[in-house]
XYZ file of C-alpha atoms in Angstrom:
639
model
C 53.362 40.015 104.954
C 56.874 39.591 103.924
C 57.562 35.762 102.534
C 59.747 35.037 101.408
C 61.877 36.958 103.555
C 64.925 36.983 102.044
C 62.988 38.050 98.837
C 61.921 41.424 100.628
C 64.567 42.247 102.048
C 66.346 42.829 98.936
C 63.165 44.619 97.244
C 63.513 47.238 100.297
C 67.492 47.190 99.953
C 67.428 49.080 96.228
C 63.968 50.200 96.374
C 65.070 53.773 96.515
C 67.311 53.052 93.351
C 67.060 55.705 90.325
C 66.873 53.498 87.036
C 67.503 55.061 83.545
C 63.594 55.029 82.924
C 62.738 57.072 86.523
C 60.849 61.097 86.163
C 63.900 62.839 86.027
C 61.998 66.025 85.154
C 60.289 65.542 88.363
C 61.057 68.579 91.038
C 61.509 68.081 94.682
C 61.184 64.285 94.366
C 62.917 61.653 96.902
C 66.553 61.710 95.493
C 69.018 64.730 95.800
C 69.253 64.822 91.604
C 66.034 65.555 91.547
C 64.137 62.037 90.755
C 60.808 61.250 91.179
C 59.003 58.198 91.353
C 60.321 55.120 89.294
C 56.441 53.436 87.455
C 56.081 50.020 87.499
C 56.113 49.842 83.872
C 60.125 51.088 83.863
C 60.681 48.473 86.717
C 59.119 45.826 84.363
C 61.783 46.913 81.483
C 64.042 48.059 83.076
C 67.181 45.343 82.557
C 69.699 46.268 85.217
C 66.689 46.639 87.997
C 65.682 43.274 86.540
C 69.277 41.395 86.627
C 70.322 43.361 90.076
C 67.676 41.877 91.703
C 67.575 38.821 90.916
C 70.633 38.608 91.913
C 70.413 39.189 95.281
C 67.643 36.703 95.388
C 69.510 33.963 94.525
C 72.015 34.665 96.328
C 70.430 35.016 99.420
C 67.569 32.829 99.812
C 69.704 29.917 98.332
C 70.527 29.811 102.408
C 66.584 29.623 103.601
C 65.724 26.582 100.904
C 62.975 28.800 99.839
C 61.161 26.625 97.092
C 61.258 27.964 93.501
C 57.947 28.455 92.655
C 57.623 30.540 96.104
C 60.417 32.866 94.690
C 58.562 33.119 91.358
C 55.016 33.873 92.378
C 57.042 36.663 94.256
C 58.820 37.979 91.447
C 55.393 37.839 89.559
C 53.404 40.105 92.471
C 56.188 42.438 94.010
C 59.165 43.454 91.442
C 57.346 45.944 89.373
C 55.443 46.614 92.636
C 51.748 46.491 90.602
C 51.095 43.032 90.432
C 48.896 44.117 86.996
C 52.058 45.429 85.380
C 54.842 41.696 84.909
C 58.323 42.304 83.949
C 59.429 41.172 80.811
C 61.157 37.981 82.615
C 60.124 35.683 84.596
C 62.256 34.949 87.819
C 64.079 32.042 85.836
C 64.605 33.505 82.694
C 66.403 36.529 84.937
C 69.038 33.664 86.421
C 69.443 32.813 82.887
C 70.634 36.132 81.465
C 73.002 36.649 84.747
C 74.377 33.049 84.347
C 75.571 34.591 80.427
C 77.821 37.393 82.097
C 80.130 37.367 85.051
C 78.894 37.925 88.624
C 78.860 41.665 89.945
C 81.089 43.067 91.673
C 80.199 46.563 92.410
C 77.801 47.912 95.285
C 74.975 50.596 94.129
C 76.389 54.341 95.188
C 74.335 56.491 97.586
C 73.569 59.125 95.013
C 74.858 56.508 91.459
C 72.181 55.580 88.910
C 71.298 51.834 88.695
C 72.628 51.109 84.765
C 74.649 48.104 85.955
C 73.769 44.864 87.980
C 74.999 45.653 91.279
C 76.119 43.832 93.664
C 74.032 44.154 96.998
C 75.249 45.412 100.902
C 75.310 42.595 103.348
C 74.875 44.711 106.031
C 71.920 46.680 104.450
C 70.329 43.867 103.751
C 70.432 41.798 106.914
C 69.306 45.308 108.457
C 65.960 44.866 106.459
C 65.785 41.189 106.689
C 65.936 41.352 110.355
C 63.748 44.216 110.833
C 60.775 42.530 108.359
C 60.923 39.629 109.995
C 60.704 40.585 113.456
C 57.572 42.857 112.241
C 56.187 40.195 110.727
C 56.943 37.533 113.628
C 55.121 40.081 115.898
C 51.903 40.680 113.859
C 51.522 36.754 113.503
C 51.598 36.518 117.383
C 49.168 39.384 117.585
C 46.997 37.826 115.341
C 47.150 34.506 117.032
C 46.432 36.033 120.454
C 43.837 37.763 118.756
C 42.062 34.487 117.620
C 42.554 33.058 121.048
C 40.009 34.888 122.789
C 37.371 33.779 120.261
C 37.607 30.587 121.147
C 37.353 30.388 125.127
C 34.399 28.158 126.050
C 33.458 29.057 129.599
C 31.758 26.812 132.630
C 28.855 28.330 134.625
C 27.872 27.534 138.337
C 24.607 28.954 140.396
C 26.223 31.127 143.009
C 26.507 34.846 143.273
C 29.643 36.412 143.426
C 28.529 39.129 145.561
C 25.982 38.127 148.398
C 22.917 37.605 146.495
C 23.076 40.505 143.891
C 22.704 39.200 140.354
C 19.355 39.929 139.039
C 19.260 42.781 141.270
C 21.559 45.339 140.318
C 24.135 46.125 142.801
C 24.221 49.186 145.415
C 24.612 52.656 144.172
C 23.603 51.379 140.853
C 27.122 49.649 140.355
C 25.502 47.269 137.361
C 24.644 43.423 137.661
C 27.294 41.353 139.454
C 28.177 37.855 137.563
C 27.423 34.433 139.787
C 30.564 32.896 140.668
C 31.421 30.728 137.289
C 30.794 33.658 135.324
C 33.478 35.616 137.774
C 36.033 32.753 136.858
C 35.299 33.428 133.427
C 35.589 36.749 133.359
C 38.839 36.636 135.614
C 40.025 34.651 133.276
C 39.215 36.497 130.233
C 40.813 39.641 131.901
C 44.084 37.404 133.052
C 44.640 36.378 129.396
C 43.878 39.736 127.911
C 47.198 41.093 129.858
C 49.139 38.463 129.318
C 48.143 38.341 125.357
C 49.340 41.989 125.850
C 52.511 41.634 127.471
C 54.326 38.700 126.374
C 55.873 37.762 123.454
C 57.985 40.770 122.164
C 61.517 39.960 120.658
C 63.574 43.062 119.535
C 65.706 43.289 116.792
C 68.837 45.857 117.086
C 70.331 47.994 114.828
C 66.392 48.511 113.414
C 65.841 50.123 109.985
C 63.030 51.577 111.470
C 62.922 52.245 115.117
C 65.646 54.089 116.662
C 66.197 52.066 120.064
C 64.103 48.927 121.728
C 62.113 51.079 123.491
C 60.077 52.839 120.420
C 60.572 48.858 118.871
C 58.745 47.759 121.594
C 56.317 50.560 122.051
C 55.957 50.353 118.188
C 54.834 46.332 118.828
C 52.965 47.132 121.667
C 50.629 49.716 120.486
C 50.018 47.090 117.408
C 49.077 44.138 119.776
C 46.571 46.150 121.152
C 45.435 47.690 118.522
C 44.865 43.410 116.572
C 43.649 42.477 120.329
C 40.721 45.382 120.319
C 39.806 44.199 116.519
C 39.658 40.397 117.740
C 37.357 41.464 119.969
C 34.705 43.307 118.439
C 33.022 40.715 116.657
C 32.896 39.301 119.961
C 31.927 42.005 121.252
C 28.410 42.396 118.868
C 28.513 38.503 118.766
C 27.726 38.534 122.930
C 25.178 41.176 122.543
C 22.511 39.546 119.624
C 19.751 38.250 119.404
C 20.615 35.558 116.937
C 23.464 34.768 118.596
C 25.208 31.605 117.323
C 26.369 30.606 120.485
C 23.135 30.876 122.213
C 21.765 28.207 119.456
C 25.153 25.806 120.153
C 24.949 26.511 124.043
C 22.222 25.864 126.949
C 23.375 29.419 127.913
C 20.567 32.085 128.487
C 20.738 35.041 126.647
C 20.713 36.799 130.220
C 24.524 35.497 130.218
C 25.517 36.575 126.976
C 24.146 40.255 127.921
C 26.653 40.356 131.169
C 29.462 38.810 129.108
C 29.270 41.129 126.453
C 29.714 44.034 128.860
C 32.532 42.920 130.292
C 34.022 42.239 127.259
C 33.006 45.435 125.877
C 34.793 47.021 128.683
C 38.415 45.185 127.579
C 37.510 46.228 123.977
C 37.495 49.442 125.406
C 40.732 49.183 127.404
C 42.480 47.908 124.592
C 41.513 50.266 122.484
C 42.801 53.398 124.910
C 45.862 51.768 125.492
C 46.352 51.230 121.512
C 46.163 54.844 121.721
C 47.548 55.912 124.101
C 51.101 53.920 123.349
C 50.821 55.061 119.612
C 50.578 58.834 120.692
C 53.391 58.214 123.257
C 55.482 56.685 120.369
C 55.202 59.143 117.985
C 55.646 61.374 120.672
C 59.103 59.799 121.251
C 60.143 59.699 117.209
C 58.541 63.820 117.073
C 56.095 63.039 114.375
C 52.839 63.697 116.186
C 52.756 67.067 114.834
C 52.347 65.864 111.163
C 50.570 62.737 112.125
C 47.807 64.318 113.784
C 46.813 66.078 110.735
C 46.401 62.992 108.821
C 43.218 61.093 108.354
C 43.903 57.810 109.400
C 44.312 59.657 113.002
C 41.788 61.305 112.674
C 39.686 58.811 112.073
C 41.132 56.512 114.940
C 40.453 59.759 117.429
C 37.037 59.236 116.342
C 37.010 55.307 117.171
C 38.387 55.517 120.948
C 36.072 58.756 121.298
C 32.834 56.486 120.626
C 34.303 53.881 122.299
C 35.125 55.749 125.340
C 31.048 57.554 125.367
C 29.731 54.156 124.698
C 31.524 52.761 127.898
C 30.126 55.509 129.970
C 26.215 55.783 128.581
C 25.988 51.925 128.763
C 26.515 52.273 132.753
C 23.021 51.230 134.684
C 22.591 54.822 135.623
C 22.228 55.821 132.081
C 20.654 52.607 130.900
C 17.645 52.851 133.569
C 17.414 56.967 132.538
C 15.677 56.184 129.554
C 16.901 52.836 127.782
C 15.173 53.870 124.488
C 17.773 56.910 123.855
C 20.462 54.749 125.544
C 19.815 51.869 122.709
C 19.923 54.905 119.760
C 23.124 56.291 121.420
C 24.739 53.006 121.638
C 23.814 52.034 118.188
C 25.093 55.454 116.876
C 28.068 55.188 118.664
C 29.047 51.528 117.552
C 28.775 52.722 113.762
C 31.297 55.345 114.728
C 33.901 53.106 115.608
C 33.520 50.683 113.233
C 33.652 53.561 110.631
C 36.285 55.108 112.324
C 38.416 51.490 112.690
C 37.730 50.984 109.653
C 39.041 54.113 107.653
C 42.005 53.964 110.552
C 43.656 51.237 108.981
C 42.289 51.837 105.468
C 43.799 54.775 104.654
C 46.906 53.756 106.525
C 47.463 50.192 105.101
C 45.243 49.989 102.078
C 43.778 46.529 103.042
C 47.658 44.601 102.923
C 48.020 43.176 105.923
C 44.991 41.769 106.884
C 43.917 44.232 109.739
C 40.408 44.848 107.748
C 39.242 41.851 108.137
C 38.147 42.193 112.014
C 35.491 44.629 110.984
C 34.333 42.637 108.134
C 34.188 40.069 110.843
C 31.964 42.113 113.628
C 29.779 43.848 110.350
C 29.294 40.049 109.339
C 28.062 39.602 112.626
C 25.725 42.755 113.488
C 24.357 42.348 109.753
C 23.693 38.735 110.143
C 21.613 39.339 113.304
C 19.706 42.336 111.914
C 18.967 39.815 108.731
C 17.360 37.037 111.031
C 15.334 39.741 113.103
C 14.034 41.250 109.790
C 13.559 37.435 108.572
C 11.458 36.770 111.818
C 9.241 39.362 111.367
C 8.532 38.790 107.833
C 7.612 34.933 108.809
C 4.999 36.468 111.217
C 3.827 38.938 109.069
C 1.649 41.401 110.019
C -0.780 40.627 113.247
C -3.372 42.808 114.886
C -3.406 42.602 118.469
C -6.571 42.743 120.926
C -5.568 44.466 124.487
C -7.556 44.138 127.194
C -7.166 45.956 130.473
C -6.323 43.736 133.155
C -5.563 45.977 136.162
C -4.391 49.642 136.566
C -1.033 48.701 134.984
C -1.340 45.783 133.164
C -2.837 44.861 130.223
C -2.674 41.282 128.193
C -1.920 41.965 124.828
C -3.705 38.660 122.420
C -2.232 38.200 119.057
C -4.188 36.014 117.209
C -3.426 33.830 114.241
C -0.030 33.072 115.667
C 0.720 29.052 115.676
C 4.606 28.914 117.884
C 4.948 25.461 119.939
C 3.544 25.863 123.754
C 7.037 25.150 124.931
C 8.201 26.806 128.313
C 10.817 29.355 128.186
C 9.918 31.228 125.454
C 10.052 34.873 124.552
C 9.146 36.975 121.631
C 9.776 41.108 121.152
C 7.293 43.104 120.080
C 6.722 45.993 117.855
C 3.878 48.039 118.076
C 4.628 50.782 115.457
C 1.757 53.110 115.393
C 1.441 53.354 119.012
C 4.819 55.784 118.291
C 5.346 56.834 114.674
C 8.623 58.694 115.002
C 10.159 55.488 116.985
C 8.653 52.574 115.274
C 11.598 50.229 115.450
C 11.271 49.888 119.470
C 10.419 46.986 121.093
C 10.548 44.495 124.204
C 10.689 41.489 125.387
C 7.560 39.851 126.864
C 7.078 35.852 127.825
C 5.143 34.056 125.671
C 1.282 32.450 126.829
C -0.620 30.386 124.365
C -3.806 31.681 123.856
C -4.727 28.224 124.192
C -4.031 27.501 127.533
C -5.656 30.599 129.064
C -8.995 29.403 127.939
C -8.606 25.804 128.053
C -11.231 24.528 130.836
C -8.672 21.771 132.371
C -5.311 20.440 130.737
C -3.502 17.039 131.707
C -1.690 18.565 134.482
C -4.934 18.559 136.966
C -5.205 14.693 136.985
C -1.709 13.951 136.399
C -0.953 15.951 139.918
C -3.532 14.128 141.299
C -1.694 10.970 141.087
C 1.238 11.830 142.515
C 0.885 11.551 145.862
C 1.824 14.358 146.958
C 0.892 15.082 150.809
C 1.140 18.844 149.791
C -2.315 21.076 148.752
C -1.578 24.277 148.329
C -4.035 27.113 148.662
C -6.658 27.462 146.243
C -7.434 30.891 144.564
C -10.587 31.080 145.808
C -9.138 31.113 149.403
C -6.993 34.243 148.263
C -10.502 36.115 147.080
C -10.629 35.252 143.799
C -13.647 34.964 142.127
C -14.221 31.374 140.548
C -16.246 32.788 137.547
C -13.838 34.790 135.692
C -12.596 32.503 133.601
C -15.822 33.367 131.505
C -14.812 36.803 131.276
C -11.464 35.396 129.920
C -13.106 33.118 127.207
C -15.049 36.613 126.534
C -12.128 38.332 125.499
C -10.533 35.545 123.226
C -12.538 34.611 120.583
C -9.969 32.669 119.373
C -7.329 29.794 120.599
C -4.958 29.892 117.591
C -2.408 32.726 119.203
C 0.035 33.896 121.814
C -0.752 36.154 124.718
C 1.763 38.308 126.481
C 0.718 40.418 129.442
C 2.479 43.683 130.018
C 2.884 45.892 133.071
C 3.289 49.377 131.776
C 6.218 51.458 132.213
C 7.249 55.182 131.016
C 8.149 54.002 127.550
C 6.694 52.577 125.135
C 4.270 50.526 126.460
C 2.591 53.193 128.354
C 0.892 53.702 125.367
C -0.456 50.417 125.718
C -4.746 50.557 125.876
C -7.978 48.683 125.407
C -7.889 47.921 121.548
C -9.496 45.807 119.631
C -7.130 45.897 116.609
C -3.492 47.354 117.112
C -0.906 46.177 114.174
C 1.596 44.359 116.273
C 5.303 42.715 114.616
C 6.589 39.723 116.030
C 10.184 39.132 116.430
C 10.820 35.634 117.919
C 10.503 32.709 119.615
C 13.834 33.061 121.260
C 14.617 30.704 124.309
C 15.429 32.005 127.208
C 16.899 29.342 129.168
C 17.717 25.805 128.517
C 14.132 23.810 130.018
C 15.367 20.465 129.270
C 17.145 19.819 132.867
C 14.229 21.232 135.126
C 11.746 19.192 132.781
C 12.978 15.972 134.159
C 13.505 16.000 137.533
C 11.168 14.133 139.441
C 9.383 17.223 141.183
C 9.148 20.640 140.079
C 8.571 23.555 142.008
C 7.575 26.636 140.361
C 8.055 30.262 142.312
C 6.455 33.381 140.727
C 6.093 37.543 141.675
C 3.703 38.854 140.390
C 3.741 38.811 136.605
C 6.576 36.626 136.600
C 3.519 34.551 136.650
C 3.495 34.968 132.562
C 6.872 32.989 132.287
C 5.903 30.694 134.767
C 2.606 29.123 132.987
C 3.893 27.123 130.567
C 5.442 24.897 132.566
C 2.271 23.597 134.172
C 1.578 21.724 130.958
C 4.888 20.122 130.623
C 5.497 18.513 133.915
C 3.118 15.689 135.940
C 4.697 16.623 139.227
C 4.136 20.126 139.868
C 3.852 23.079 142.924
C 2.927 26.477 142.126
C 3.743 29.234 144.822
C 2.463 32.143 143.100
C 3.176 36.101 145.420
C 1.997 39.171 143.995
C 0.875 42.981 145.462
C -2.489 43.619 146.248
C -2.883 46.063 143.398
C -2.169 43.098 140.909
C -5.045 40.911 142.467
C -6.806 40.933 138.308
C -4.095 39.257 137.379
C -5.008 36.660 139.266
C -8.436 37.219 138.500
C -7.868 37.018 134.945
C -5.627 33.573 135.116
C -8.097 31.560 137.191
C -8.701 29.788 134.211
C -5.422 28.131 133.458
C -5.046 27.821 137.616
C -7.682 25.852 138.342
C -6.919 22.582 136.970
C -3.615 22.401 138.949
C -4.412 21.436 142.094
C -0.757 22.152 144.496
C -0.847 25.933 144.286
C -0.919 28.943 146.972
C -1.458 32.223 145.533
C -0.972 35.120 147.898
C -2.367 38.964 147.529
C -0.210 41.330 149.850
C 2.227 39.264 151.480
C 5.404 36.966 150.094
C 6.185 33.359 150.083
C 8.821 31.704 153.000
C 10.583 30.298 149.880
C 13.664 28.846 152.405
C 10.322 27.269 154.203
C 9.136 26.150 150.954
C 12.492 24.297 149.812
C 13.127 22.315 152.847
C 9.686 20.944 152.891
C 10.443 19.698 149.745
C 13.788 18.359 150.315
C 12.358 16.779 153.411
C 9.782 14.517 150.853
C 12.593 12.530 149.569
C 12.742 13.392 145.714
C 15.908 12.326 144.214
C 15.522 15.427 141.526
C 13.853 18.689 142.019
C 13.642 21.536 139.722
C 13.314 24.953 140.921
C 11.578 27.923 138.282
C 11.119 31.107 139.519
C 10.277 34.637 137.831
C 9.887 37.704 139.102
C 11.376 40.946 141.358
C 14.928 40.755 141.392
C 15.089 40.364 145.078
C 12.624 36.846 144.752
C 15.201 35.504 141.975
C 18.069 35.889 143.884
C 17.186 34.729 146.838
C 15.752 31.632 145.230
C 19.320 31.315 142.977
C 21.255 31.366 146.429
C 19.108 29.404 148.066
C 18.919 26.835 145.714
C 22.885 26.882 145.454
C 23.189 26.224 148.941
C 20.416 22.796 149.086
C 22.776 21.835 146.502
C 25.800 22.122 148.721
C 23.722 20.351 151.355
C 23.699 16.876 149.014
C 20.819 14.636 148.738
C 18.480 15.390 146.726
C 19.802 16.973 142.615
C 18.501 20.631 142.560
C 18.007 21.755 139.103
C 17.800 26.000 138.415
C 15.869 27.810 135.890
C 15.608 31.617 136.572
C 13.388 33.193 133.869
C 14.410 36.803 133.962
C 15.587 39.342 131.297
C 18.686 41.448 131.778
C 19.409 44.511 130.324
């Protein structure tokens, strides 16, 4: 902002000087004769302004070694003050025509006309030296703490935080608590937000600009938090995509990113009330808010913490499981709003100088690079029609053929299904990928390769559960083709409520995406896989990429055609139980397990909230217990 120091300070020492070639006609200007502005063209000229300047320069900055071609890329971009208009002398050719007359002696008066180099006020200029360079120190910590919080890399561990609540929302509709490395995180993240905030200011007495090292401080404060909120909205948006860059350099699951971007959402939001707040308080203090209220840049900064402030409240669960589709258009309305009003904030205040701008280029970058992929995605897939097929009351599988995506486990794709609602086309969800493939596929590798395990363990069979072993026909029916990607969908109040027996519905894909990293469950020596009803969808996939595998597969009575309609794909594995009406004893289920001897086992599980969680705790605590290495994949989306 202000190197060379020295060089501004004496800039700001005469810059209210009246020079021969100032608007004298002009009325009610600055100075008491009358002056108006002085153009950069009659600084450029102007040989006292020139001379007197210089002057000081050399004189001061000869103490702070500041290199010469430093002082002349200054003279070149500040002393006409448009770095378009140069003065008719470069910095050294101004030493040269001082060094031909003797030094000044005479100070500037308050109301004299500069016609004569002058010689400059100590104390005035220390004043200004002092005071830029304490700003300036300040703003360079703010930016560094700023930068800080980008850069955290966290460490995540299996347990809850609170009891078992983390796929499950917590009582009263409090939100979803974080596991217990994502609480250290967070507690961290929090813990270096205030001390980002409160450490670190230096005061700087007499100030040119603040009357007493309160409003200094204030004046400091309410720009830390003010760089602090800006550092973290690209953070912020970052958390929250799709095409997240950290999901693609992390084994993080986009579940994760979701619950850390609220949370840090919710410090963006502090930081921005408090910026606020202590700028209202300070100009409070100096008795400008009157006139600075009816500027723009306030304005426009009232309309930032608004948004931010209805944002924070409409993204609570309560409002979120209300209707998510008008929670998603509010929040995206709302986010424009404060990066418009951010932006114009420090726009019309600062006119891009200092750097402040660049945080919302930063989170637009961001948000606009997501969107890009997403639309990228979908143009990739191109159009598809979609066959759906009734599979029970309140599920339907949805086939989209001509798809060709690797059968890898841990998959999801959103989907669009635009005519199904015209005046809401862009919504979509999330739904676990199936290959088409393997729903019609009369045996796979898995059936033999289980076989030769060992295993003392037979689950029971489908049939035992009342399923009929001559569905799968009905299945093959359906598909006429294997090239494709089936996602089954339980119906809901939105948009997929709309969702009926069709033989050709235009369908966009957006996707794969990964939902958790696979590649530690895939190579433990046994892998158990635990499913709810159609948790069953994420489950699947698996079965073909593991020798050494046990299905334990719950679900209501009401979804028994789901079972119906997957007897296909089942029936090769042989160590399954499936059971209509009633749960699993998953604790039951674990130990037996542990009890076998396997030196690695790797736990799946999809489904209710309550199944997930008490798998994820129980699972944390046969870890605890030592012996066998438990491995944890929990295939769930959160919102």
């Amino acid at each position: 902002m202000y190197l060379p120091n020295c060089a501004f300070a004496c800039r700001s020492t005469f810059s209210s000087a009246v020079l021969t070639c100032t608007d004298h006609d002009h009325e009610g200007g600055g100075h008491s004769h009358g002056a108006g502005p002085t153009s950069p063209e009659c600084y450029a000229s102007d040989e006292p302004w020139l001379t007197t300047l210089a002057y000081c320069i050399k004189s001061t900055c000869a103490d702070y070694n500041v290199p010469a071609w430093q002082l002349e890329k200054y003279w070149a971009d500040k002393c006409t003050n448009d770095q378009a208009v140069q003065p008719k002398w470069t910095y050294q050719q101004t030493v040269e025509e001082l060094a031909k007359v003797p030094a000044p002696t005479k100070e500037l008066g308050e109301e004299e006309m500069l016609n004569f180099t002058a010689l400059y006020n100590a104390e005035t200029w220390e004043g200004y030296r002092g005071t830029l360079s304490h700003f300036e120190n300040a703003e360079t910590r703010h930016s560094r703490y700023g930068i800080i919080l980008v850069v955290i890399k966290p460490r995540l561990v299996y347990p809850a935080i609170f009891g078992t609540y983390y796929v499950r929302p917590l009582p009263f509709q409090l939100g979803n608590a974080p596991t217990m490395g994502q609480s250290l995180y967070i507690a961290m993240f929090i813990i270096l937000n205030i001390v980002l905030t409160a450490v670190g200011y230096k005061t700087y007495q007499p100030n040119m600009w603040f009357a007493d090292s309160w409003q200094e401080v204030m004046g400091y404060l309410s720009a830390r938090t003010g760089v602090l909120a800006f550092a973290l909205a690209p953070l912020v948006i970052l958390l929250s995509g799709r095409n997240n860059v950290l999901l693609w350099l992390t084994n993080w699951s986009h579940s994760t990113y979701m619950l850390l971007h609220r949370w840090v959402a919710r410090l963006f939001a502090i930081q921005v009330i408090l910026h606020s707040i202590t700028e209202f308080e300070l100009y409070r203090r100096m008795g400008e808010v009157a006139v600075a209220q009816k500027e723009h840049y306030w304005i426009w900064g009232i309309v930032a913490t608004l948004a931010t402030c209805i944002m924070i409240v409409v993204s609570t669960l309560f409002f979120r499981r209300l209707s998510y589709e008008i929670f998603l258009i509010v929040h995206v309305v709302m986010a424009v709003f404060v990066l418009a009003g951010s932006w114009y904030h420090v726009e019309i205040l600062f006119t891009r100088k200092w750097g402040y701008e660049v945080w919302i280029y930063a989170a637009c970058a961001v948000w606009f690079f997501d969107r890009l992929i997403r639309v990228g995605r979908i143009l990739k897939n191109g159009r598809r029609r979609a066959e759906i097929t009734q599979v029970t009351e309140d599920i339907v599988r949805v086939d989209v053929k001509g798809i060709r995506w690797s059968a890898e486990p841990g998959k999801h794709t959103y989907a669009y299904f635009p005519t199904l609602n015209p005046l809401r086309p862009w919504e979509n969800h999330p739904f676990s990928i199936v290959p088409t493939a393997l729903l019609v596929s009369k045996g796979h590798s898995v059936g033999a390769s289980a076989s030769s395990t060992g295993s003392q363990h037979s689950g029971e069979d489908v049939e035992k559960s009342g399923t009929k072993a001559s569905v799968s026909a009905a299945v093959r029916a359906t598909i006429s083709s294997t090239s494709g990607i089936s996602l089954y969908v339980r119906k809901s109040k939105g948009l997929t409520k709309a969702l009926v027996s069709n033989a050709s519905l235009l369908t966009l894909l957006d996707g794969p995406y990964p939902n958790n990293s696979t590649s530690a469950v895939l190579k433990t020596d046994r892998l158990i896989l635990i499913a709810g009803g159609i948790g069953i969808t994420a489950i699947l996939p698996f079965i073909a990429h593991h020798s050494n595998v046990r299905l334990s597969w719950s679900m209501k009575a009401a979804s028994e055609g789901l079972a119906t309609d997957l007897q296909g794909v089942l029936g090769g594995l042989r160590e399954k139980d499936v059971k209509i009406g009633s749960r699993h004893d998953v604790a039951a289920l674990l130990a037996e397990e542990a009890a076998v001897g396997w030196k690695r086992i790797g736990v799946v599980v999809c489904g209710p909230g309550s199944l997930c969680d008490d798998v994820r705790s129980l699972v944390a605590q046969k870890g605890r217990e030592g012996g066998a290495v438990w491995e944890l994949d929990v295939e769930a989306f959160s919102w």
